[in-house]
PDB file of C-alpha atoms in Angstrom:
ATOM      1  CA  GLN J   1      46.962  17.166  87.533  1.00 84.00           C
ATOM      2  CA  VAL J   2      47.175  20.200  85.221  1.00 87.00           C
ATOM      3  CA  GLN J   3      49.662  19.835  82.387  1.00 93.00           C
ATOM      4  CA  VAL J   4      51.307  22.727  80.596  1.00 95.00           C
ATOM      5  CA  VAL J   5      53.106  22.119  77.302  1.00 95.00           C
ATOM      6  CA  GLU J   6      55.052  24.774  75.366  1.00 95.00           C
ATOM      7  CA  SER J   7      56.241  24.762  71.742  1.00 95.00           C
ATOM      8  CA  GLY J   8      57.657  27.128  69.164  1.00 97.00           C
ATOM      9  CA  GLY J   9      61.107  28.002  70.404  1.00 95.00           C
ATOM     10  CA  GLY J  10      64.170  27.910  68.210  1.00 97.00           C
ATOM     11  CA  LEU J  11      67.101  29.790  66.768  1.00 98.00           C
ATOM     12  CA  VAL J  12      66.486  33.053  64.952  1.00 98.00           C
ATOM     13  CA  GLN J  13      68.595  35.949  63.806  1.00 98.00           C
ATOM     14  CA  ALA J  14      68.303  39.351  65.428  1.00 98.00           C
ATOM     15  CA  GLY J  15      65.328  41.204  63.997  1.00 98.00           C
ATOM     16  CA  GLY J  16      63.476  38.025  63.314  1.00 98.00           C
ATOM     17  CA  SER J  17      60.253  36.629  64.701  1.00 98.00           C
ATOM     18  CA  LEU J  18      59.030  33.537  66.559  1.00 98.00           C
ATOM     19  CA  ARG J  19      55.675  32.467  67.914  1.00 98.00           C
ATOM     20  CA  LEU J  20      55.440  30.476  71.077  1.00 98.00           C
ATOM     21  CA  SER J  21      52.399  28.337  71.921  1.00 98.00           C
ATOM     22  CA  CYS J  22      51.313  26.842  75.200  1.00 97.00           C
ATOM     23  CA  THR J  23      48.420  24.468  75.770  1.00 96.00           C
ATOM     24  CA  VAL J  24      47.044  23.759  79.179  1.00 95.00           C
ATOM     25  CA  SER J  25      45.013  20.648  80.023  1.00 94.00           C
ATOM     26  CA  ARG J  26      42.179  22.702  81.524  1.00 91.00           C
ATOM     27  CA  PHE J  27      40.931  26.226  81.472  1.00 88.00           C
ATOM     28  CA  THR J  28      42.779  28.666  83.650  1.00 90.00           C
ATOM     29  CA  LEU J  29      41.958  32.276  84.332  1.00 91.00           C
ATOM     30  CA  ASN J  30      45.383  33.760  83.856  1.00 94.00           C
ATOM     31  CA  MET J  31      48.095  32.559  81.506  1.00 95.00           C
ATOM     32  CA  GLY J  32      51.489  33.974  80.705  1.00 96.00           C
ATOM     33  CA  TRP J  33      55.133  33.695  79.889  1.00 97.00           C
ATOM     34  CA  PHE J  34      58.267  34.030  81.916  1.00 97.00           C
ATOM     35  CA  ARG J  35      61.854  33.705  80.778  1.00 97.00           C
ATOM     36  CA  GLN J  36      65.233  32.881  82.376  1.00 97.00           C
ATOM     37  CA  ALA J  37      68.577  33.573  80.856  1.00 96.00           C
ATOM     38  CA  PRO J  38      71.712  31.825  82.066  1.00 92.00           C
ATOM     39  CA  GLY J  39      72.915  33.300  85.296  1.00 94.00           C
ATOM     40  CA  LYS J  40      69.843  35.450  85.695  1.00 96.00           C
ATOM     41  CA  GLU J  41      66.607  35.216  87.682  1.00 96.00           C
ATOM     42  CA  ARG J  42      63.348  34.200  86.077  1.00 95.00           C
ATOM     43  CA  GLU J  43      61.418  37.270  84.962  1.00 95.00           C
ATOM     44  CA  GLY J  44      57.875  37.888  83.883  1.00 96.00           C
ATOM     45  CA  VAL J  45      57.501  38.624  80.173  1.00 97.00           C
ATOM     46  CA  SER J  46      53.756  38.865  79.559  1.00 97.00           C
ATOM     47  CA  CYS J  47      50.444  37.622  80.883  1.00 97.00           C
ATOM     48  CA  ILE J  48      46.833  37.676  79.891  1.00 96.00           C
ATOM     49  CA  LYS J  49      43.619  37.356  81.842  1.00 94.00           C
ATOM     50  CA  TRP J  50      40.716  35.101  80.908  1.00 88.00           C
ATOM     51  CA  SER J  51      38.821  37.593  78.738  1.00 86.00           C
ATOM     52  CA  GLY J  52      41.904  38.471  76.711  1.00 82.00           C
ATOM     53  CA  GLU J  53      41.163  42.140  77.280  1.00 85.00           C
ATOM     54  CA  SER J  54      43.660  42.584  80.114  1.00 93.00           C
ATOM     55  CA  THR J  55      47.316  42.010  79.335  1.00 95.00           C
ATOM     56  CA  TYR J  56      50.668  42.853  80.879  1.00 96.00           C
ATOM     57  CA  TYR J  57      54.046  43.282  79.311  1.00 97.00           C
ATOM     58  CA  ALA J  58      57.510  43.748  80.750  1.00 97.00           C
ATOM     59  CA  ASP J  59      59.017  47.069  79.649  1.00 97.00           C
ATOM     60  CA  SER J  60      61.744  45.247  77.789  1.00 97.00           C
ATOM     61  CA  VAL J  61      59.321  43.676  75.379  1.00 98.00           C
ATOM     62  CA  LYS J  62      56.581  46.332  74.991  1.00 98.00           C
ATOM     63  CA  GLY J  63      55.879  47.054  71.380  1.00 98.00           C
ATOM     64  CA  ARG J  64      57.696  43.907  70.191  1.00 98.00           C
ATOM     65  CA  PHE J  65      55.782  41.005  71.803  1.00 98.00           C
ATOM     66  CA  THR J  66      52.039  40.313  71.653  1.00 98.00           C
ATOM     67  CA  ILE J  67      50.250  37.858  73.856  1.00 97.00           C
ATOM     68  CA  SER J  68      46.900  36.297  72.901  1.00 96.00           C
ATOM     69  CA  ARG J  69      44.797  33.327  73.909  1.00 96.00           C
ATOM     70  CA  ASP J  70      42.239  30.945  72.494  1.00 95.00           C
ATOM     71  CA  ASN J  71      40.029  29.791  75.345  1.00 94.00           C
ATOM     72  CA  ALA J  72      38.383  27.131  73.232  1.00 94.00           C
ATOM     73  CA  LYS J  73      41.817  25.459  72.948  1.00 95.00           C
ATOM     74  CA  ASN J  74      43.133  26.428  76.384  1.00 95.00           C
ATOM     75  CA  THR J  75      46.072  27.886  74.484  1.00 96.00           C
ATOM     76  CA  VAL J  76      48.134  31.036  74.930  1.00 96.00           C
ATOM     77  CA  TYR J  77      50.412  32.441  72.313  1.00 97.00           C
ATOM     78  CA  LEU J  78      53.369  34.816  72.421  1.00 98.00           C
ATOM     79  CA  GLN J  79      54.200  36.477  69.081  1.00 98.00           C
ATOM     80  CA  MET J  80      57.740  37.810  69.303  1.00 98.00           C
ATOM     81  CA  THR J  81      58.991  40.264  66.701  1.00 98.00           C
ATOM     82  CA  SER J  82      62.131  42.389  66.303  1.00 98.00           C
ATOM     83  CA  LEU J  83      63.964  39.870  68.466  1.00 98.00           C
ATOM     84  CA  LYS J  84      67.231  40.907  70.115  1.00 98.00           C
ATOM     85  CA  PRO J  85      70.134  38.779  71.372  1.00 97.00           C
ATOM     86  CA  GLU J  86      69.139  39.797  74.896  1.00 97.00           C
ATOM     87  CA  ASP J  87      65.817  37.972  74.380  1.00 98.00           C
ATOM     88  CA  THR J  88      67.768  34.706  74.390  1.00 98.00           C
ATOM     89  CA  ALA J  89      66.419  32.610  77.298  1.00 98.00           C
ATOM     90  CA  MET J  90      64.395  29.604  78.244  1.00 98.00           C
ATOM     91  CA  TYR J  91      60.766  30.608  77.997  1.00 98.00           C
ATOM     92  CA  TYR J  92      58.268  29.115  80.411  1.00 97.00           C
ATOM     93  CA  CYS J  93      54.554  29.088  80.143  1.00 96.00           C
ATOM     94  CA  ALA J  94      52.698  29.731  83.322  1.00 95.00           C
ATOM     95  CA  ALA J  95      49.061  28.996  84.057  1.00 94.00           C
ATOM     96  CA  GLY J  96      46.654  29.775  86.890  1.00 91.00           C
ATOM     97  CA  GLY J  97      48.685  32.254  88.872  1.00 91.00           C
ATOM     98  CA  THR J  98      48.242  36.003  89.328  1.00 91.00           C
ATOM     99  CA  CYS J  99      48.713  38.342  86.403  1.00 92.00           C
ATOM    100  CA  PRO J 100      51.075  40.050  86.722  1.00 91.00           C
ATOM    101  CA  GLY J 101      53.170  38.464  89.431  1.00 87.00           C
ATOM    102  CA  GLY J 102      52.951  34.741  88.841  1.00 84.00           C
ATOM    103  CA  ALA J 103      52.229  33.630  92.395  1.00 82.00           C
ATOM    104  CA  GLY J 104      50.663  30.196  92.330  1.00 86.00           C
ATOM    105  CA  ASN J 105      51.582  29.436  88.689  1.00 91.00           C
ATOM    106  CA  ILE J 106      51.717  26.014  87.256  1.00 94.00           C
ATOM    107  CA  TRP J 107      54.751  25.782  85.030  1.00 95.00           C
ATOM    108  CA  GLY J 108      55.625  24.122  81.786  1.00 94.00           C
ATOM    109  CA  GLN J 109      59.007  22.549  81.041  1.00 95.00           C
ATOM    110  CA  GLY J 110      60.198  25.522  78.939  1.00 96.00           C
ATOM    111  CA  THR J 111      61.149  26.108  75.337  1.00 97.00           C
ATOM    112  CA  GLN J 112      64.496  27.612  74.381  1.00 98.00           C
ATOM    113  CA  VAL J 113      64.687  30.819  72.335  1.00 98.00           C
ATOM    114  CA  THR J 114      68.099  31.791  70.966  1.00 98.00           C
ATOM    115  CA  VAL J 115      68.626  35.018  69.034  1.00 98.00           C
ATOM    116  CA  SER J 116      71.881  35.348  67.192  1.00 97.00           C
ATOM    117  CA  SER J 117      73.481  38.691  66.444  1.00 94.00           C
TER     118      SER J 117
END
């Protein structure tokens, strides 16, 4: 059974930065991040294909978030800068599904990101 474990969430002031990490128990072609705010649907934030050369970003985070991966560690990172209160959400790592889209993803338990104004 594939395991997906996230870390790196927390509380930060608006304009600050956080880096999320996600380690998967085996190599997967596509990896990415989704988020879900209270009362809202889960949305795709960013994803990256196996080579690292193909990435996707939601319009709301373009220019502020950067996704990367270390295939030797089966780990994907999400560097978040210029954070806004509207970025507050539970962030979920996703592995193995389509990028973008997320169909067929294996999900982690989530890590909370809270941005104060």
